[in-house]
Amino acid sequence: MADSTDLFLPSSFPYPITVVSLDAPLNSKVNRGSRLLSYSFVYKSKDPDTKPATRFGTWDSTIEGDLSRWSIKVGDVIPVARAKQQPVVSIVEPCKHGIQLGGLCALCGKDLTIIDYTGFSDASRASIQMTHSAFGPTVSLEEAQRIERETADHLLSSRKLSLIVDLDQTIVHATVDPTVGEWIEEGEAWEERQARKQNKSSTPADSDDSDEESEDEDEECNPNWEAIKDVKKFRLGPESFASPSSRQKGKHKMVEADGCMYYIKPRPGWKEFLEEASTKYEMHVYTMGTRAYAEQVCAIIDPDKKIFGNRLLSRDESGSLTQKSLQRLFPCDTSMVVIIDDRADVWEWSPNLVKVIPYDFFVGIGDINSTFLPKLDPSTVTAAPPPPAAEVKLPAAAPDGALASPTNSSDASPPSPGVGDANATGTSAENVLMVANNAALDAQLEERPLAKKEKELQEHEEEDAKSTPSPAPSPSPASPPTPEDKLEHPHRKALLKNDDTELQRVGKLLDEVHSRYFAAHSTRTGGSDRNKGISSNKAADVTRIIPRIRAETLEGCHILFSGLIPLDMRPETAEIWRSATMFGAKCYTDLTHEITHVVAAKRGTVKVDQARKRGNISIVSQLWLTESIAQWRRMDEKPYLLEDPAPASAIPSAAAAHMNEPSSEDEEDWEEAAPHNPGDLELSEIDWSAVNDEVDAAMEESDDEDSTYIGGGTGDDARSERSEQDDESVRSISAGNSPSPSNKRKRLRSVTPSDAGDAEFLRSPLSKRKKMTAERSGLSRLKEEITASSDKGSQNGSAPGSPSAMVEEYTKGDDEDEEDEDEDEEESDGGDLDDFLARELEEEEEEMG
């Protein structure tokens, strides 16, 4: 006997109702529209003057079959809560129409598009699509559950899970840029010439062939050829991009008018990955591309249909251009389903997802079948945290075999005219997205982005070659190279790289998920009972296993963020915070003793400095977190550490170096290098004996009675003492020995009014003038005689131990002592000194006049 169908009372009844009669006896045959029962209810008018009145109603059957059971009896009062929870009658149907195709029941062939006065259509009883075709059969929820139980039993017996595979930027990368086609033609032509040369190498060749071969020897192969050898191509006609009525020709309508050529690059390791995964998973394709595109790509990667078979779902069948739905293929149970995709947002961050790093072989092209999708932030493209969302709800349905009355659920009602309008609006929005995607393909055809990038790379390489010195070529009688010779080989550096290893990492993760699932399943069932399926085995659930593996990535990491979360945002809502939490880390807003990592945008923030002082905390850049999330493994922190800036101990050395530089204006002027003139005196031309004589003369300048020695002596005593010291110092210099600080003499200074009051000044006008000039410029007469302007060697500084260096050191010591005294002097009477100098200049002008 077939299973009975339970019927519930409609929710539109005026509850509470009282059962007056059961009009269909047990075991009787009922038809669609047959009366099942009569009921009464109390009608309350909105008019307060009208008294409540008892009224009557009936309920007719919406299905046909044999009435097998009543759950109510005459006189029962049924409130609204009981009507929702308990069926009132059970009818055994000859066919439940659980599988439908094209408006007909696939089991009995009945036309299910007829709608009568009951308002119920049998077509609404099977609305779930489970096949990979848009025109495939639809099933009821009861039938879907039965199919999934059978599928689960089959997979368990084969020790397999289900795997949904994305195509673009997961297994392959595609472009329509015609530059790739040109590179392929160049590479194929080059290989053909090389093969022809090898064939002719063993046979004699005429002179013309020899010349041709010599030219071929100098020919350079396109460096991208090695990477694009396995690139496949196919053409899609205009029917794949737009309907015939909307096709228009124009500058931005090329693909819609003529179609285009696709170039497909399989990801490195794709063949081994698919073959290995097929031994542990039943694999399905789910892509944002069109059906025609997906079939062509699958013909490339699975020509024998041993991997995917006909299990292919495209955007033409999925019902959405911007989202992918796991319930489209597995409407009831997803505990055995794994997804690999390069985008998590289209899956709404499903717990079944294993995120794949996008494959970007054709540099800068991206996913050509979803250009209308929002661009992801590079910092979070590797893993986006799941936003808080409720569980996906299945269509409202009663228990197995139950059927709600047509007025009990809006899902059971036929579509209203408004639904058609909404569908039309959705179709219009999809058309806008398709037009935008076609425009992006047109842009690739016109702009040829790969050719532009190759040109930029070549120009950059040429600039580097110009800036890098190369050895001078040997003299040759050949003519100099022409510009054409320089551009003979336009391809000198490969733009495309064939070094991706992502599928190896993904394969290991899939193996881990598979082993953990069946380990949990064997533990639960004792390794024998596989017919129980997965519904009773909660531990064996990939929606728990995958998040657990993901959380193990940063388990034990306690992270403090610095400079990465805006101040006006709640930290818990930031994507980087949720990403870290999703992968097992614990995040904090303050520096506590639990912190193990500080993920910072830069050095020198308050949190970074505090963590550095505390010690035993890894201070890393955001890249460490991004890479760990992308690889699903904790990366070594050392390459990502934010190094401490120059320690405090290094500052004094820098300060000391600065202190060794000239500290006064006159010394800075003295050290300033003079520009080199061709006529400047060379170091080897200096007469050092004359220099010594000049030093003697400078030291023995006679100021007679108008000089006062620091030691207190005057006149002949002072001159005698000074002359003896000068002679001794000069002899020491001439012998190549630097005078010791103890032997340095004090330089004479003029007597200021503060020293002598109204006493008569003893210096002659000429010596006073020289003194004032030296004080103004900071240069003594001795310094002026051996400056850089007359001695080329002084531009780079005098060599240690040279006579020039010793003269400078000797005079510098005198100047420093004199400056010390002058500074004390200026602090006490700086204003008097200015007046004194002004008067002396006036006296000098009068005497010279």
mmCIF file of N, CA and C in Angstrom, residues 354-431:
data_model
loop_
_atom_site.group_PDB
_atom_site.id
_atom_site.type_symbol
_atom_site.label_atom_id
_atom_site.label_comp_id
_atom_site.label_asym_id
_atom_site.label_seq_id
_atom_site.Cartn_x
_atom_site.Cartn_y
_atom_site.Cartn_z
ATOM 1 N N VAL A 354 35.984 25.341 1.244
ATOM 2 C CA VAL A 354 37.435 25.403 1.370
ATOM 3 C C VAL A 354 37.892 26.487 0.395
ATOM 4 N N LYS A 355 38.343 27.602 0.940
ATOM 5 C CA LYS A 355 38.696 28.760 0.124
ATOM 6 C C LYS A 355 39.999 28.510 -0.626
ATOM 7 N N VAL A 356 39.992 28.856 -1.922
ATOM 8 C CA VAL A 356 41.146 28.666 -2.787
ATOM 9 C C VAL A 356 41.709 30.037 -3.160
ATOM 10 N N ILE A 357 43.036 30.152 -3.170
ATOM 11 C CA ILE A 357 43.669 31.393 -3.616
ATOM 12 C C ILE A 357 43.414 31.556 -5.108
ATOM 13 N N PRO A 358 42.900 32.690 -5.556
ATOM 14 C CA PRO A 358 42.553 32.859 -6.976
ATOM 15 C C PRO A 358 43.763 32.638 -7.889
ATOM 16 N N TYR A 359 43.505 31.947 -8.987
ATOM 17 C CA TYR A 359 44.543 31.697 -9.995
ATOM 18 C C TYR A 359 44.510 32.850 -10.989
ATOM 19 N N ASP A 360 45.590 33.622 -11.046
ATOM 20 C CA ASP A 360 45.649 34.820 -11.886
ATOM 21 C C ASP A 360 46.820 34.685 -12.857
ATOM 22 N N PHE A 361 46.720 33.718 -13.763
ATOM 23 C CA PHE A 361 47.808 33.466 -14.707
ATOM 24 C C PHE A 361 47.930 34.606 -15.716
ATOM 25 N N PHE A 362 46.819 34.959 -16.358
ATOM 26 C CA PHE A 362 46.820 36.091 -17.274
ATOM 27 C C PHE A 362 46.747 37.366 -16.426
ATOM 28 N N VAL A 363 47.876 38.011 -16.275
ATOM 29 C CA VAL A 363 48.051 39.058 -15.270
ATOM 30 C C VAL A 363 47.010 40.156 -15.446
ATOM 31 N N GLY A 364 46.273 40.418 -14.366
ATOM 32 C CA GLY A 364 45.337 41.533 -14.351
ATOM 33 C C GLY A 364 44.003 41.274 -15.007
ATOM 34 N N ILE A 365 43.753 40.062 -15.521
ATOM 35 C CA ILE A 365 42.500 39.792 -16.238
ATOM 36 C C ILE A 365 41.353 39.527 -15.272
ATOM 37 N N GLY A 366 41.608 38.740 -14.234
ATOM 38 C CA GLY A 366 40.558 38.416 -13.270
ATOM 39 C C GLY A 366 39.621 37.353 -13.818
ATOM 40 N N ASP A 367 38.403 37.313 -13.268
ATOM 41 C CA ASP A 367 37.386 36.331 -13.673
ATOM 42 C C ASP A 367 36.521 36.966 -14.752
ATOM 43 N N ILE A 368 36.670 36.507 -15.986
ATOM 44 C CA ILE A 368 35.961 37.150 -17.093
ATOM 45 C C ILE A 368 34.478 36.819 -17.106
ATOM 46 N N ASN A 369 34.045 35.837 -16.316
ATOM 47 C CA ASN A 369 32.630 35.468 -16.301
ATOM 48 C C ASN A 369 31.866 36.080 -15.137
ATOM 49 N N SER A 370 32.541 36.853 -14.320
ATOM 50 C CA SER A 370 31.837 37.501 -13.196
ATOM 51 C C SER A 370 32.414 38.891 -12.962
ATOM 52 N N THR A 371 32.624 39.631 -14.043
ATOM 53 C CA THR A 371 33.150 40.993 -13.898
ATOM 54 C C THR A 371 32.169 41.910 -13.215
ATOM 55 N N PHE A 372 30.908 41.522 -13.165
ATOM 56 C CA PHE A 372 29.889 42.357 -12.533
ATOM 57 C C PHE A 372 29.856 42.171 -11.024
ATOM 58 N N LEU A 373 30.582 41.193 -10.509
ATOM 59 C CA LEU A 373 30.615 40.999 -9.056
ATOM 60 C C LEU A 373 31.477 42.072 -8.416
ATOM 61 N N PRO A 374 31.182 42.431 -7.183
ATOM 62 C CA PRO A 374 31.997 43.455 -6.509
ATOM 63 C C PRO A 374 33.423 42.994 -6.320
ATOM 64 N N LYS A 375 34.361 43.935 -6.462
ATOM 65 C CA LYS A 375 35.766 43.621 -6.256
ATOM 66 C C LYS A 375 36.032 43.441 -4.768
ATOM 67 N N LEU A 376 36.858 42.450 -4.469
ATOM 68 C CA LEU A 376 37.181 42.162 -3.064
ATOM 69 C C LEU A 376 38.408 42.938 -2.644
ATOM 70 N N ASP A 377 38.438 43.298 -1.360
ATOM 71 C CA ASP A 377 39.605 43.947 -0.775
ATOM 72 C C ASP A 377 40.766 42.962 -0.765
ATOM 73 N N PRO A 378 41.934 43.367 -1.325
ATOM 74 C CA PRO A 378 43.054 42.428 -1.350
ATOM 75 C C PRO A 378 43.456 41.913 0.005
ATOM 76 N N SER A 379 43.242 42.720 1.026
ATOM 77 C CA SER A 379 43.650 42.290 2.363
ATOM 78 C C SER A 379 42.741 41.219 2.928
ATOM 79 N N THR A 380 41.519 41.083 2.364
ATOM 80 C CA THR A 380 40.590 40.087 2.876
ATOM 81 C C THR A 380 40.154 39.109 1.821
ATOM 82 N N VAL A 381 40.789 39.200 0.638
ATOM 83 C CA VAL A 381 40.370 38.312 -0.438
ATOM 84 C C VAL A 381 40.663 36.871 -0.127
ATOM 85 N N THR A 382 41.618 36.605 0.735
ATOM 86 C CA THR A 382 41.986 35.231 1.019
ATOM 87 C C THR A 382 40.965 34.534 1.894
ATOM 88 N N ALA A 383 40.298 35.261 2.728
ATOM 89 C CA ALA A 383 39.285 34.645 3.574
ATOM 90 C C ALA A 383 38.403 35.714 4.148
ATOM 91 N N ALA A 384 37.154 35.659 3.844
ATOM 92 C CA ALA A 384 36.217 36.626 4.394
ATOM 93 C C ALA A 384 35.430 35.964 5.503
ATOM 94 N N PRO A 385 35.261 36.624 6.622
ATOM 95 C CA PRO A 385 34.571 36.000 7.747
ATOM 96 C C PRO A 385 33.084 35.877 7.487
ATOM 97 N N PRO A 386 32.453 34.887 8.064
ATOM 98 C CA PRO A 386 31.030 34.702 7.818
ATOM 99 C C PRO A 386 30.216 35.743 8.563
ATOM 100 N N PRO A 387 29.344 36.482 7.886
ATOM 101 C CA PRO A 387 28.487 37.415 8.586
ATOM 102 C C PRO A 387 27.427 36.659 9.356
ATOM 103 N N PRO A 388 26.943 37.225 10.452
ATOM 104 C CA PRO A 388 25.914 36.525 11.199
ATOM 105 C C PRO A 388 24.674 36.352 10.343
ATOM 106 N N ALA A 389 24.243 35.137 10.204
ATOM 107 C CA ALA A 389 23.069 34.858 9.373
ATOM 108 C C ALA A 389 22.363 33.639 9.936
ATOM 109 N N ALA A 390 21.066 33.601 9.718
ATOM 110 C CA ALA A 390 20.274 32.481 10.187
ATOM 111 C C ALA A 390 20.517 31.277 9.288
ATOM 112 N N GLU A 391 20.183 30.109 9.784
ATOM 113 C CA GLU A 391 20.348 28.913 8.992
ATOM 114 C C GLU A 391 19.431 28.964 7.777
ATOM 115 N N VAL A 392 19.871 28.300 6.724
ATOM 116 C CA VAL A 392 19.051 28.250 5.519
ATOM 117 C C VAL A 392 17.835 27.396 5.804
ATOM 118 N N LYS A 393 16.677 27.952 5.563
ATOM 119 C CA LYS A 393 15.432 27.253 5.844
ATOM 120 C C LYS A 393 14.936 26.544 4.592
ATOM 121 N N LEU A 394 14.500 25.308 4.775
ATOM 122 C CA LEU A 394 13.894 24.583 3.675
ATOM 123 C C LEU A 394 12.464 25.073 3.485
ATOM 124 N N PRO A 395 11.888 24.808 2.318
ATOM 125 C CA PRO A 395 10.504 25.219 2.106
ATOM 126 C C PRO A 395 9.606 24.612 3.169
ATOM 127 N N ALA A 396 8.656 25.418 3.608
ATOM 128 C CA ALA A 396 7.750 24.952 4.653
ATOM 129 C C ALA A 396 7.018 23.707 4.176
ATOM 130 N N ALA A 397 7.036 22.700 4.997
ATOM 131 C CA ALA A 397 6.390 21.447 4.608
ATOM 132 C C ALA A 397 6.034 20.677 5.854
ATOM 133 N N ALA A 398 5.030 19.864 5.701
ATOM 134 C CA ALA A 398 4.607 19.013 6.792
ATOM 135 C C ALA A 398 5.500 17.782 6.822
ATOM 136 N N PRO A 399 5.349 16.931 7.824
ATOM 137 C CA PRO A 399 6.143 15.705 7.866
ATOM 138 C C PRO A 399 5.922 14.852 6.624
ATOM 139 N N ASP A 400 6.775 13.793 6.500
ATOM 140 C CA ASP A 400 6.703 12.944 5.313
ATOM 141 C C ASP A 400 5.265 12.522 5.056
ATOM 142 N N GLY A 401 4.823 12.751 3.834
ATOM 143 C CA GLY A 401 3.490 12.328 3.451
ATOM 144 C C GLY A 401 2.426 13.339 3.749
ATOM 145 N N ALA A 402 2.744 14.413 4.505
ATOM 146 C CA ALA A 402 1.729 15.391 4.869
ATOM 147 C C ALA A 402 1.560 16.402 3.755
ATOM 148 N N LEU A 403 0.370 16.958 3.655
ATOM 149 C CA LEU A 403 0.067 17.960 2.642
ATOM 150 C C LEU A 403 -0.809 19.015 3.256
ATOM 151 N N ALA A 404 -0.338 20.261 3.152
ATOM 152 C CA ALA A 404 -1.137 21.353 3.703
ATOM 153 C C ALA A 404 -2.249 21.700 2.740
ATOM 154 N N SER A 405 -3.273 22.240 3.287
ATOM 155 C CA SER A 405 -4.376 22.710 2.462
ATOM 156 C C SER A 405 -3.906 23.870 1.611
ATOM 157 N N PRO A 406 -4.460 24.105 0.437
ATOM 158 C CA PRO A 406 -3.996 25.183 -0.431
ATOM 159 C C PRO A 406 -4.061 26.540 0.208
ATOM 160 N N THR A 407 -4.970 26.751 1.100
ATOM 161 C CA THR A 407 -5.055 28.037 1.766
ATOM 162 C C THR A 407 -4.267 28.084 3.051
ATOM 163 N N ASN A 408 -3.586 26.978 3.367
ATOM 164 C CA ASN A 408 -2.806 26.928 4.595
ATOM 165 C C ASN A 408 -1.420 27.516 4.437
ATOM 166 N N SER A 409 -0.936 27.645 3.215
ATOM 167 C CA SER A 409 0.409 28.150 2.975
ATOM 168 C C SER A 409 0.427 28.919 1.683
ATOM 169 N N SER A 410 1.119 30.052 1.720
ATOM 170 C CA SER A 410 1.233 30.855 0.509
ATOM 171 C C SER A 410 2.019 30.130 -0.563
ATOM 172 N N ASP A 411 2.901 29.190 -0.149
ATOM 173 C CA ASP A 411 3.682 28.439 -1.136
ATOM 174 C C ASP A 411 2.799 27.532 -1.968
ATOM 175 N N ALA A 412 1.691 27.136 -1.396
ATOM 176 C CA ALA A 412 0.823 26.217 -2.105
ATOM 177 C C ALA A 412 -0.107 26.926 -3.071
ATOM 178 N N SER A 413 -0.216 28.237 -2.967
ATOM 179 C CA SER A 413 -1.121 28.993 -3.815
ATOM 180 C C SER A 413 -0.515 29.198 -5.180
ATOM 181 N N PRO A 414 -1.312 29.313 -6.215
ATOM 182 C CA PRO A 414 -0.769 29.593 -7.542
ATOM 183 C C PRO A 414 -0.179 30.983 -7.569
ATOM 184 N N PRO A 415 0.794 31.208 -8.403
ATOM 185 C CA PRO A 415 1.432 32.522 -8.454
ATOM 186 C C PRO A 415 0.452 33.594 -8.864
ATOM 187 N N SER A 416 0.550 34.708 -8.161
ATOM 188 C CA SER A 416 -0.323 35.840 -8.471
ATOM 189 C C SER A 416 0.295 36.648 -9.591
ATOM 190 N N PRO A 417 -0.468 37.569 -10.194
ATOM 191 C CA PRO A 417 0.104 38.397 -11.245
ATOM 192 C C PRO A 417 1.321 39.171 -10.791
ATOM 193 N N GLY A 418 1.370 39.522 -9.504
ATOM 194 C CA GLY A 418 2.514 40.264 -9.010
ATOM 195 C C GLY A 418 3.802 39.481 -9.085
ATOM 196 N N VAL A 419 3.726 38.157 -8.942
ATOM 197 C CA VAL A 419 4.917 37.326 -9.021
ATOM 198 C C VAL A 419 5.526 37.401 -10.405
ATOM 199 N N GLY A 420 4.677 37.394 -11.410
ATOM 200 C CA GLY A 420 5.190 37.518 -12.763
ATOM 201 C C GLY A 420 5.907 38.829 -12.971
ATOM 202 N N ASP A 421 5.372 39.900 -12.385
ATOM 203 C CA ASP A 421 6.040 41.192 -12.506
ATOM 204 C C ASP A 421 7.409 41.156 -11.854
ATOM 205 N N ALA A 422 7.481 40.511 -10.682
ATOM 206 C CA ALA A 422 8.764 40.433 -9.995
ATOM 207 C C ALA A 422 9.767 39.649 -10.817
ATOM 208 N N ASN A 423 9.291 38.552 -11.429
ATOM 209 C CA ASN A 423 10.195 37.774 -12.260
ATOM 210 C C ASN A 423 10.678 38.581 -13.448
ATOM 211 N N ALA A 424 9.792 39.398 -13.995
ATOM 212 C CA ALA A 424 10.205 40.228 -15.116
ATOM 213 C C ALA A 424 11.263 41.219 -14.695
ATOM 214 N N THR A 425 11.081 41.772 -13.486
ATOM 215 C CA THR A 425 12.079 42.717 -12.979
ATOM 216 C C THR A 425 13.420 42.036 -12.784
ATOM 217 N N GLY A 426 13.392 40.797 -12.227
ATOM 218 C CA GLY A 426 14.637 40.068 -12.049
ATOM 219 C C GLY A 426 15.316 39.762 -13.368
ATOM 220 N N THR A 427 14.518 39.408 -14.373
ATOM 221 C CA THR A 427 15.093 39.141 -15.696
ATOM 222 C C THR A 427 15.755 40.378 -16.261
ATOM 223 N N SER A 428 15.117 41.526 -16.058
ATOM 224 C CA SER A 428 15.705 42.772 -16.548
ATOM 225 C C SER A 428 17.026 43.059 -15.854
ATOM 226 N N ALA A 429 17.097 42.828 -14.548
ATOM 227 C CA ALA A 429 18.351 43.056 -13.821
ATOM 228 C C ALA A 429 19.448 42.117 -14.310
ATOM 229 N N GLU A 430 19.074 40.855 -14.595
ATOM 230 C CA GLU A 430 20.065 39.918 -15.105
ATOM 231 C C GLU A 430 20.569 40.346 -16.477
ATOM 232 N N ASN A 431 19.678 40.891 -17.287
ATOM 233 C CA ASN A 431 20.114 41.372 -18.599
ATOM 234 C C ASN A 431 21.124 42.497 -18.467
#
